[in-house]
Every structure is written in C-alpha cells, then in structure tokens.
Short mmCIF file of C-alpha atoms in Angstrom, two decimals:
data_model
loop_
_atom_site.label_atom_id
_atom_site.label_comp_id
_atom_site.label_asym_id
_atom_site.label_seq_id
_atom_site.Cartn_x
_atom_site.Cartn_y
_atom_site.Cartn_z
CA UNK A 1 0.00 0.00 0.00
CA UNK A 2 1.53 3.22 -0.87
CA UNK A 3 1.10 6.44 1.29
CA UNK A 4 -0.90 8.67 -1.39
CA UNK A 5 -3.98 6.31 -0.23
CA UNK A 6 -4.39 4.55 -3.98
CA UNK A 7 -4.44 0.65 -3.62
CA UNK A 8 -1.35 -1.28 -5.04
CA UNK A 9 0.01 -4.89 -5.45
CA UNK A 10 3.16 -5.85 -5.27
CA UNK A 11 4.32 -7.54 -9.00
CA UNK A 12 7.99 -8.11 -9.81
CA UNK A 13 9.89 -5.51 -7.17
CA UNK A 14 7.26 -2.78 -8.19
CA UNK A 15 3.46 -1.54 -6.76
CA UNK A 16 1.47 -1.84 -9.55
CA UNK A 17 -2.05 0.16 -9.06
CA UNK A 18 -5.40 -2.19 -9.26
CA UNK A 19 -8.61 -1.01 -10.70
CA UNK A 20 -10.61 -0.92 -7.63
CA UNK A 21 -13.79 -0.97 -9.48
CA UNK A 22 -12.90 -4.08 -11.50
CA UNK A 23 -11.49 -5.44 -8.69
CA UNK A 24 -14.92 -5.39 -6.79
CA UNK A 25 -16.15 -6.51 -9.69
CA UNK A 26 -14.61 -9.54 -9.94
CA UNK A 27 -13.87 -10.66 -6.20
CA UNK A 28 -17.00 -8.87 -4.24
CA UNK A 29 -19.98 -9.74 -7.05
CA UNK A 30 -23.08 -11.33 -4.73
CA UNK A 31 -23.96 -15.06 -4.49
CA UNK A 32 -27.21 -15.59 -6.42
CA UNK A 33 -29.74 -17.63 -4.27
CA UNK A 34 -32.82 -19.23 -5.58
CA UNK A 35 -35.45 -18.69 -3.36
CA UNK A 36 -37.57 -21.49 -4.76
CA UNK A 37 -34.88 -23.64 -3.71
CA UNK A 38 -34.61 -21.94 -0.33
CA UNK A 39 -38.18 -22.79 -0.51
CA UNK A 40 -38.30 -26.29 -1.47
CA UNK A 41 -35.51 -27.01 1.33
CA UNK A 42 -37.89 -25.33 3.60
CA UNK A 43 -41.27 -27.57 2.56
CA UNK A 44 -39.11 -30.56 3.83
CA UNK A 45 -40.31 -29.89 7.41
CA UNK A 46 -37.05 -31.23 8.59
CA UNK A 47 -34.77 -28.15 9.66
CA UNK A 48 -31.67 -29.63 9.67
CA UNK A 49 -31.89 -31.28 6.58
CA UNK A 50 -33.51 -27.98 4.84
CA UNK A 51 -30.13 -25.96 6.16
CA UNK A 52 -28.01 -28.70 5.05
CA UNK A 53 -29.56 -27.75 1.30
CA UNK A 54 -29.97 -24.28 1.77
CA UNK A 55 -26.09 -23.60 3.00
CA UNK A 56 -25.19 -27.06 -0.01
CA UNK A 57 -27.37 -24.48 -2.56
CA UNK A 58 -25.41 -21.65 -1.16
CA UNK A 59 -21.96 -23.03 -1.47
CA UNK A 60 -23.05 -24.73 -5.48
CA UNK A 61 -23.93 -21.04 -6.29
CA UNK A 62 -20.88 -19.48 -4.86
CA UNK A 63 -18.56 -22.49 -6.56
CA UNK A 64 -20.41 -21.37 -10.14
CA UNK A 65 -19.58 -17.24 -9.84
CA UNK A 66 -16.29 -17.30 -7.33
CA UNK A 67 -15.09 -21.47 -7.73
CA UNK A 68 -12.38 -20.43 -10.38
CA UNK A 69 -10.83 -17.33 -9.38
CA UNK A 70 -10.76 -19.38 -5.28
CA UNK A 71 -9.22 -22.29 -6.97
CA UNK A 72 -6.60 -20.18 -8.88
CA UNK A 73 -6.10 -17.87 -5.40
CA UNK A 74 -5.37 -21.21 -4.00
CA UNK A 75 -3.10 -22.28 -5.91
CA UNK A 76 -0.81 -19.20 -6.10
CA UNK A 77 -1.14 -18.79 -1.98
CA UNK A 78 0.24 -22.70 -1.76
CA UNK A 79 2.85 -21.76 -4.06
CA UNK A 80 4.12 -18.63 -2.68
CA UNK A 81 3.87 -19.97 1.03
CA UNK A 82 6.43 -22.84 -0.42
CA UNK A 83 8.49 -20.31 -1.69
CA UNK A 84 8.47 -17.69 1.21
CA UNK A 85 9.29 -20.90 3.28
CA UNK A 86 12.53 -21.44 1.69
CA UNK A 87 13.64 -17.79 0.98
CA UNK A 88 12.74 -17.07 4.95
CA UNK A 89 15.23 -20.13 5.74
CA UNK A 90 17.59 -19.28 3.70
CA UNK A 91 17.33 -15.23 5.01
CA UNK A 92 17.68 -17.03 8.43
CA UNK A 93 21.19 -18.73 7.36
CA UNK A 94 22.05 -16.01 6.22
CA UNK A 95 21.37 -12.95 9.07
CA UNK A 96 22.99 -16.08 12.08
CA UNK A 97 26.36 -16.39 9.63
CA UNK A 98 26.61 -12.37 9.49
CA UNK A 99 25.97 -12.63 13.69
CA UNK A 100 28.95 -14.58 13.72
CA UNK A 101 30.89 -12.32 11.76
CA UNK A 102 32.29 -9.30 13.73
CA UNK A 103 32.76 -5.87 12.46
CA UNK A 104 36.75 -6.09 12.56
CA UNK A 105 39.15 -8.57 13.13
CA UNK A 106 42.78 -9.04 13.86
CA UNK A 107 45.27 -8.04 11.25
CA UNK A 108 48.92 -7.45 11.31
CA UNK A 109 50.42 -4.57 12.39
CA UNK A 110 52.15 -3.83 8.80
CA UNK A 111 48.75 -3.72 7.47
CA UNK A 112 47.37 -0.90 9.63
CA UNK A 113 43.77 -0.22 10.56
CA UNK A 114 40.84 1.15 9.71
CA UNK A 115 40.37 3.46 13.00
CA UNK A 116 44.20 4.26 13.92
CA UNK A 117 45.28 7.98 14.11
CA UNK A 118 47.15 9.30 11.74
CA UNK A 119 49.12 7.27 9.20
CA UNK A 120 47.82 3.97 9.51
CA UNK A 121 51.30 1.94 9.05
CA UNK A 122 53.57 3.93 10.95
CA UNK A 123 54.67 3.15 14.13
CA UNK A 124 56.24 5.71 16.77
CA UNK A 125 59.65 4.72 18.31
CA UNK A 126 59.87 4.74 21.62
CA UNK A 127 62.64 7.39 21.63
CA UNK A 128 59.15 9.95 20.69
CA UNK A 129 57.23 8.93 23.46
CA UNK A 130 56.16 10.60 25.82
CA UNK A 131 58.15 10.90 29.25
CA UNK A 132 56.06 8.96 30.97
CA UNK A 133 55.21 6.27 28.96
CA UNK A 134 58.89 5.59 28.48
CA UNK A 135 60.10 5.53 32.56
CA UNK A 136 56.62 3.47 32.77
CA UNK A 137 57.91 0.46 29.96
CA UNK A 138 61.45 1.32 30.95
CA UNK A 139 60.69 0.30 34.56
CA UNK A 140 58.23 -2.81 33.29
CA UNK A 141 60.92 -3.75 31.04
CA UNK A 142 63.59 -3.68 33.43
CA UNK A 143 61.32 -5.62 36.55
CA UNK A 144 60.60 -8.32 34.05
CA UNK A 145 64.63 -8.92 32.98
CA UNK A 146 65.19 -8.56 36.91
CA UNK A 147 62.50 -11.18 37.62
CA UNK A 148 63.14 -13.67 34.81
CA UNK A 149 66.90 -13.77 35.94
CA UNK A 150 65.98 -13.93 39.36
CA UNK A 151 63.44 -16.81 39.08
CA UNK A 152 66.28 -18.79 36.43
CA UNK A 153 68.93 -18.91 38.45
CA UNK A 154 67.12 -19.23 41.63
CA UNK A 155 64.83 -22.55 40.37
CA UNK A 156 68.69 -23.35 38.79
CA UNK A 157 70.25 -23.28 42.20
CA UNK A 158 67.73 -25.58 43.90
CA UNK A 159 67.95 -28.21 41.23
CA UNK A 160 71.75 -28.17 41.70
CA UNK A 161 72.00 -27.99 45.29
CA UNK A 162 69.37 -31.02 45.53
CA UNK A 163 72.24 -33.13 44.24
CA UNK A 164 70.57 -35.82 42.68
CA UNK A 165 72.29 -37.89 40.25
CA UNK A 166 70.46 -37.16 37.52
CA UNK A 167 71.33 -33.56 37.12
CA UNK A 168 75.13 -34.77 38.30
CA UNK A 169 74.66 -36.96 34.59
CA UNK A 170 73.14 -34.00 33.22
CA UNK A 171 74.22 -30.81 34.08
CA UNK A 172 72.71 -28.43 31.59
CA UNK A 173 69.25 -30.13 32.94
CA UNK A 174 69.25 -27.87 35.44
CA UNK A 175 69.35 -24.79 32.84
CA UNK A 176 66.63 -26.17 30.86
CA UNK A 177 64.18 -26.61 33.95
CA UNK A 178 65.34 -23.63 35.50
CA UNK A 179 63.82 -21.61 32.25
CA UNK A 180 60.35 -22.36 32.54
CA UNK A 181 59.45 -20.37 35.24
CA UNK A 182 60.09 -16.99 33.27
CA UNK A 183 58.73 -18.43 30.12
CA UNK A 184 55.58 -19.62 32.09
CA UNK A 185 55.38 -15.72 32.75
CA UNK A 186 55.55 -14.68 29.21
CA UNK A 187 52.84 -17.87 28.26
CA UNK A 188 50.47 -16.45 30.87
CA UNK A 189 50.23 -12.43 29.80
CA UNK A 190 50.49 -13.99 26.03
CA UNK A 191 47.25 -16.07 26.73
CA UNK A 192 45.26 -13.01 26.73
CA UNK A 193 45.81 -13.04 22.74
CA UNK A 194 43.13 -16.11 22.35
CA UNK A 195 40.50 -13.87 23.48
CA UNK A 196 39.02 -12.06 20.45
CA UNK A 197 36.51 -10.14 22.67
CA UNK A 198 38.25 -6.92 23.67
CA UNK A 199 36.70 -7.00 27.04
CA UNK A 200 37.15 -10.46 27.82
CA UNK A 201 40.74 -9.36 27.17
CA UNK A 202 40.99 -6.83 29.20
CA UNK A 203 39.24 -9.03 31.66
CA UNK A 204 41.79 -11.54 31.47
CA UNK A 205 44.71 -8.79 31.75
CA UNK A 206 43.27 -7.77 34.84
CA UNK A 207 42.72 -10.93 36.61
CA UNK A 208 46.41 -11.50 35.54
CA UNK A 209 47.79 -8.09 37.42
CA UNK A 210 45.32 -8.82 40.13
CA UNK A 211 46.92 -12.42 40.50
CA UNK A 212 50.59 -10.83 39.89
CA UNK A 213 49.51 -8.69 43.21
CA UNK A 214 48.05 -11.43 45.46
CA UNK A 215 50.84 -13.71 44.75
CA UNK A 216 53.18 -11.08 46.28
CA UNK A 217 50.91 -10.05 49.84
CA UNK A 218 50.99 -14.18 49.89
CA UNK A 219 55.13 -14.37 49.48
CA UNK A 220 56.02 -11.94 51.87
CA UNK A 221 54.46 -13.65 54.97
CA UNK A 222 55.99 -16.96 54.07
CA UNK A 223 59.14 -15.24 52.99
CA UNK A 224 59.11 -13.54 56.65
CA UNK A 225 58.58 -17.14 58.52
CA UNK A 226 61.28 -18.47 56.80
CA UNK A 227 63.80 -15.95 57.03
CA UNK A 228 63.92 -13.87 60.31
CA UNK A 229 66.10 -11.51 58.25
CA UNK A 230 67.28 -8.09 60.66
CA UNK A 231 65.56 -8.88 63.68
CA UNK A 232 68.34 -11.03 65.02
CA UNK A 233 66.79 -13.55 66.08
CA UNK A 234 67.63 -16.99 64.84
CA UNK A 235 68.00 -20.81 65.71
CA UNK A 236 70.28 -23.02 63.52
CA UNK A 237 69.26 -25.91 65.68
CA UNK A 238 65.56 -25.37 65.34
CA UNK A 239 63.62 -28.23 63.86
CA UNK A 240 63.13 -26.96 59.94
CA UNK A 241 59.57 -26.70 58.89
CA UNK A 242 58.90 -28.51 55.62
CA UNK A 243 55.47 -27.38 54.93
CA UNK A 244 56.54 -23.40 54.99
CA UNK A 245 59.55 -24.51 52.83
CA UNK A 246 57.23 -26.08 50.37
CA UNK A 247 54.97 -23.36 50.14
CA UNK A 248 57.54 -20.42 49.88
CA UNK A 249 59.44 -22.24 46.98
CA UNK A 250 55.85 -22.71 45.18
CA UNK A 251 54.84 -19.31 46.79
CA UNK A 252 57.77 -17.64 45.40
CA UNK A 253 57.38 -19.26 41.39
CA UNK A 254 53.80 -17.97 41.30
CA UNK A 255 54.49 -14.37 42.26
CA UNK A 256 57.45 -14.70 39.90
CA UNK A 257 55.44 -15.90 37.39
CA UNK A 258 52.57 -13.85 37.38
CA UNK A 259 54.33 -10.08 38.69
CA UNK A 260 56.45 -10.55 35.71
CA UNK A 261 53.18 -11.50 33.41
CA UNK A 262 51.28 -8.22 35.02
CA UNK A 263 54.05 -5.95 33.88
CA UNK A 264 54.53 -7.53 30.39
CA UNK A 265 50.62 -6.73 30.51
CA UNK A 266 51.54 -3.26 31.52
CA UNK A 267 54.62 -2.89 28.79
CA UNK A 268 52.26 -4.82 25.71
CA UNK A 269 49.81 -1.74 26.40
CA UNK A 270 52.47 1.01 26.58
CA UNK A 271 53.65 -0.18 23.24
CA UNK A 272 50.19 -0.62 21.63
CA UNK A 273 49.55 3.00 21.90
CA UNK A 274 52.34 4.06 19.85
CA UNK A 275 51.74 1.18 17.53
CA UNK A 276 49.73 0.94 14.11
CA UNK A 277 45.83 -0.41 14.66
CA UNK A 278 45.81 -4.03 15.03
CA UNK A 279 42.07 -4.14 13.54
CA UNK A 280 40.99 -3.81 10.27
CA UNK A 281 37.25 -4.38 8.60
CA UNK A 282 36.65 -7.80 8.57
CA UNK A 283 35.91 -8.50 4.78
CA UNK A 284 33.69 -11.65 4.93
CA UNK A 285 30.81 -9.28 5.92
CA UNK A 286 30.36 -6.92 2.79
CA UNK A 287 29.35 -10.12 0.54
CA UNK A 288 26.87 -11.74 3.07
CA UNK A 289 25.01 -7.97 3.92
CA UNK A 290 24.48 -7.85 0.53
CA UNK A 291 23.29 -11.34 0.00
CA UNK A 292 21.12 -10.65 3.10
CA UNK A 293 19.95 -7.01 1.58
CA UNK A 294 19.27 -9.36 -2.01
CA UNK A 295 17.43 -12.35 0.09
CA UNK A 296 15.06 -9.32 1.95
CA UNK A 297 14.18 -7.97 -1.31
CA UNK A 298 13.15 -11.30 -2.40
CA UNK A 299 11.03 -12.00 1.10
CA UNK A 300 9.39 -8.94 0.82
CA UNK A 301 8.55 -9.25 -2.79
CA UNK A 302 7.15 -12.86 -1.48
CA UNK A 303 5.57 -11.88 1.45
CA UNK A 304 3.53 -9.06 -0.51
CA UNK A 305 2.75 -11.53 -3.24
CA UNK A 306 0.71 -13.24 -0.70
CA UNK A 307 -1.17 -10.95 0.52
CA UNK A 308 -2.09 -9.69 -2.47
CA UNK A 309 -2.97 -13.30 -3.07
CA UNK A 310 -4.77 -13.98 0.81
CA UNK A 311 -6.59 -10.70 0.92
CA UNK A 312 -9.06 -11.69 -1.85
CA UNK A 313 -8.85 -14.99 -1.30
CA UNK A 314 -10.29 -13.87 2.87
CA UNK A 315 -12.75 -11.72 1.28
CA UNK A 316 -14.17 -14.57 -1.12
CA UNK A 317 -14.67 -16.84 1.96
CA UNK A 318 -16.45 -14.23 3.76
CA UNK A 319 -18.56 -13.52 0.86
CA UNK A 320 -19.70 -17.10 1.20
CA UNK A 321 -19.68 -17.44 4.43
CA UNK A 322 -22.26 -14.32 4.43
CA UNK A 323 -24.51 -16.60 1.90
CA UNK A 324 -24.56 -19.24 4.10
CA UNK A 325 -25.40 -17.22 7.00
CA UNK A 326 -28.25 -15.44 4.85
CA UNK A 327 -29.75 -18.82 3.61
CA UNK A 328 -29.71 -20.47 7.37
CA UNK A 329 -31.01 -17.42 8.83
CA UNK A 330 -33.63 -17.17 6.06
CA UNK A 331 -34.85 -20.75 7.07
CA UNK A 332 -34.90 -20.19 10.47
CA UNK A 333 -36.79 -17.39 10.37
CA UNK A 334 -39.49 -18.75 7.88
CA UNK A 335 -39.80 -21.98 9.45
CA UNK A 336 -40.56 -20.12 12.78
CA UNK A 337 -43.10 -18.46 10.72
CA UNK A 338 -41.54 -14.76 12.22
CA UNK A 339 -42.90 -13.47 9.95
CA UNK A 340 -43.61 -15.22 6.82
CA UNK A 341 -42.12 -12.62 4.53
CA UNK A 342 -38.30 -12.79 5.68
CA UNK A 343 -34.88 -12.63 4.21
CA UNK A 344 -35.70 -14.30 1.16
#
C-alpha cells in the first residue's frame, strides 16, 4: 500500500495500481440464491436437513460465480507460502552467519587499521614517546629482565644444590628446567591473545595483574617465617619446617610468574599505543550484507505476493460465508413463521 492512499500490489519488485472498481467486480460480485430452492428445502419440514440444502445451494452457487478465481487464489497462496518458506530459511542462514561475523578482526600490524590515528602503518619509536610512557615500559621492562633472571637462576640453584644424580649426569638439565618459570610468565600475559573479545581481554589482563599482586601479599608472609632476616633472632638448631619450605618455593614461582606477566601486561599496552591499529574491517561481511539485503528484497517481494494473493482470497470466503449465513437465517426465520415474509 503506498502512502498517497491509492491501492497497489506488489508484482515483480514494483506496486502496480489495481482497478478498484474491477477489482470489486470480480472478487466482491453477490452469491445468487434461488429462493424457490430456499423454498423447497424449507417444505421438507425437517430443519436440519432444509439448512443442510440451503447452505449445499449456497456453497453450489458461490462455486459457479467465485469457484475459479478461489481455486486459482489457492493455488498461487500454496505456491508462494512454499516459496516464502525457503527464501525465509535461507534469510535465516544467512542474518545467524553475518551474527557470527564481527565488524573487525585481527590483522597485522604492517597492514594498519581502519580506526588508527594518523598514518595507519607507521609506528612511533619509543625514543618519541612521551616521558612517561617511556620511565613506565622502561621500569616494566627492566622488573621483568630482573625477575626472569631472578626466578632462572634461583629454580637453577635448587635443582643443583638437591644433588641428585640425575642432574650430576646431566648438568645443563638444570638450565633447561630452570627456564620455565620466566617463560611460564611470558605464556600467561600472552594467553590473553586467544581472546578475540576486547573485554574479555581486558578481563583476562586484569585478573592476571590482580593475580601478579596477590601472589606477592601471599610471598612476603611466608618469605618472613622463613627468614627472620634483621631482627636477630635466629635458631640453627631449630627443627626446619617442611610445609613453609614447600609453600615459599611454590609461593615464590607464582608471584614470579605472574608479577612478571602483570608488567609484560603493563609494557604490551604502553607499546600498543604508539603502535599501528591491530584491527581492520573484517571483509567476509560486505558479501553476506548484501546477499542478506538481495534475500530481503526477495522475502518482501514474497511476502507481498501473498497478501495480495490472501486478501481476496479472505474476502471470497467471507462472501460465502455471508450466503450461508443469509440462507440459514432465512430458514430459520421462515420456518418459525416470524414473519412469513423474511430474508428471502
């Protein structure tokens, strides 16, 4: 229907205008009834059997005017609702693989971005940064050399000073074990990279600082049991206690582990804001919108096919519907004799 008020169907991606008066014409022209035959159904005495030929009479004379154009209506309407079935699906496939697509994805940083400041492939050195960014990643930088040498050749000196054979056999064992507590840190603040949700990443970075920070208030406790340090007071012959050894050594690789994984956090973000946009528009979704803006066109050309096919179709039912209700109240009336010159 278009808004200047003049009555349309929808043929081939276009309204096309219908003759209203041919149009009533056709689709709104009365059922003829036969009163004698209203008549003769009503000299049967019976009611039920005189309705039964009254509304049979009704329906005959509706089948004779209306019976093709229904048929044809028919038709079409089971056609089209095939049709719109399929299209809809396929519209459906359609909109749930562009929901899976997001606006931008990952890209290298050589191939810029579609947001980034500025030139889109150039990246600032850090010598133009500003102040603080560069004591902030100078500091990270530096805490996570200190910490990764720290944790190597402290896990290296307990594996050597256990003294078991096999690292006697094998001495660079030591070395190799001793280097996966600082490349645990650099696995755990590189994990963040599997989330493709920005704020499950940041999510993750946070819970890794947050970690970083309770490992540390957890160390220093244990480190302060197990060594009384400047307060001078200390028992070489006191019976050693396992358990707090135990925990301070696992303790001590955690906070290791994770501090040094909070500031590579820290020193990855310093860097990305002098760094080229690591997002660019994802190109699988240009094709599939306009497959989906193609498939729409197609459902609504469908979907106003129908109706243009239902809404006379609804009217011709009702227009024998009214018949039958005419004929039965016709016969109700006149067999009730109120009064004898009725409907019909």
């Amino acid at each position: 229907m278009k808004d200047d008020g003049e009555i349309s169907r929808w043929v081939d991606g276009t309204w096309v205008p219908i003759d209203k008066d041919r149009d009533k014409a056709e689709e709104l022209a009365p059922v003829p009834i036969d009163r004698g035959v209203v008549g003769a159904a009503i000299d049967c005495g019976e009611l039920e059997q005189a309705l039964g030929l009254g509304k049979a009479h009704a329906d005959a004379e509706f089948d004779i005017v209306h019976g093709g154009r229904v048929t044809s209506l028919e038709a079409q309407a089971v056609f089209l609702r095939a049709r719109l079935d399929v299209e809809q699906a396929e519209l459906d496939r359609n909109e749930r693989a562009l929901a899976r697509e997001p606006l931008q994805i990952p890209a290298s940083k050589q191939n810029g971005g579609a947001d980034s400041p500025g030139d889109e492939t150039e990246e600032v050195p850090p010598r133009r940064w500003q102040l603080r960014d560069q004591l902030s990643a100078g500091g990270a930088a530096l805490g996570i050399v200190g910490l990764s040498a720290a944790s190597y050749f402290g896990v290296e000196a307990t594996f050597a000073n256990a003294q078991l054979p096999i690292f006697d056999d094998n001495p660079h064992l030591t070395y190799a074990l001793a280097a996966i507590a600082p490349t645990a840190g650099l696995a755990v603040k590189t994990a963040g990279k599997v989330f493709t949700d920005p704020d499950n990443r940041d999510r993750y970075n946070k819970l890794v600082v947050i970690a970083g920070i309770g490992a540390f208030a957890l160390w220093v406790p244990m480190f302060g049991g197990l060594f009384e340090g400047l307060s001078g007071v200390f028992d070489p012959f006191a019976e050693p206690n396992h358990l707090l050894g135990w925990a301070f050594n696992v303790g001590h690789i955690i906070a290791e582990v994770f501090i040094a994984a909070g500031l590579s956090v820290h020193l990855d973000a310093t860097m990305l804001k002098y760094a080229p946009s690591e997002q660019v528009d994802n190109q699988a979704r240009p094709p599939l919108e306009r497959a989906k803006a193609k498939q729409v066109s197609v459902v609504e050309g469908l979907t106003a096919r129908l109706g243009d096919v239902e809404g006379p179709l609804s009217r011709l039912y009702g227009l024998r519907e009214r018949a039958r209700i005419l004929v039965e109240a016709a016969i109700r009336q006149r067999m009730n004799e109120k009064p004898r010159d009725g409907l019909l």
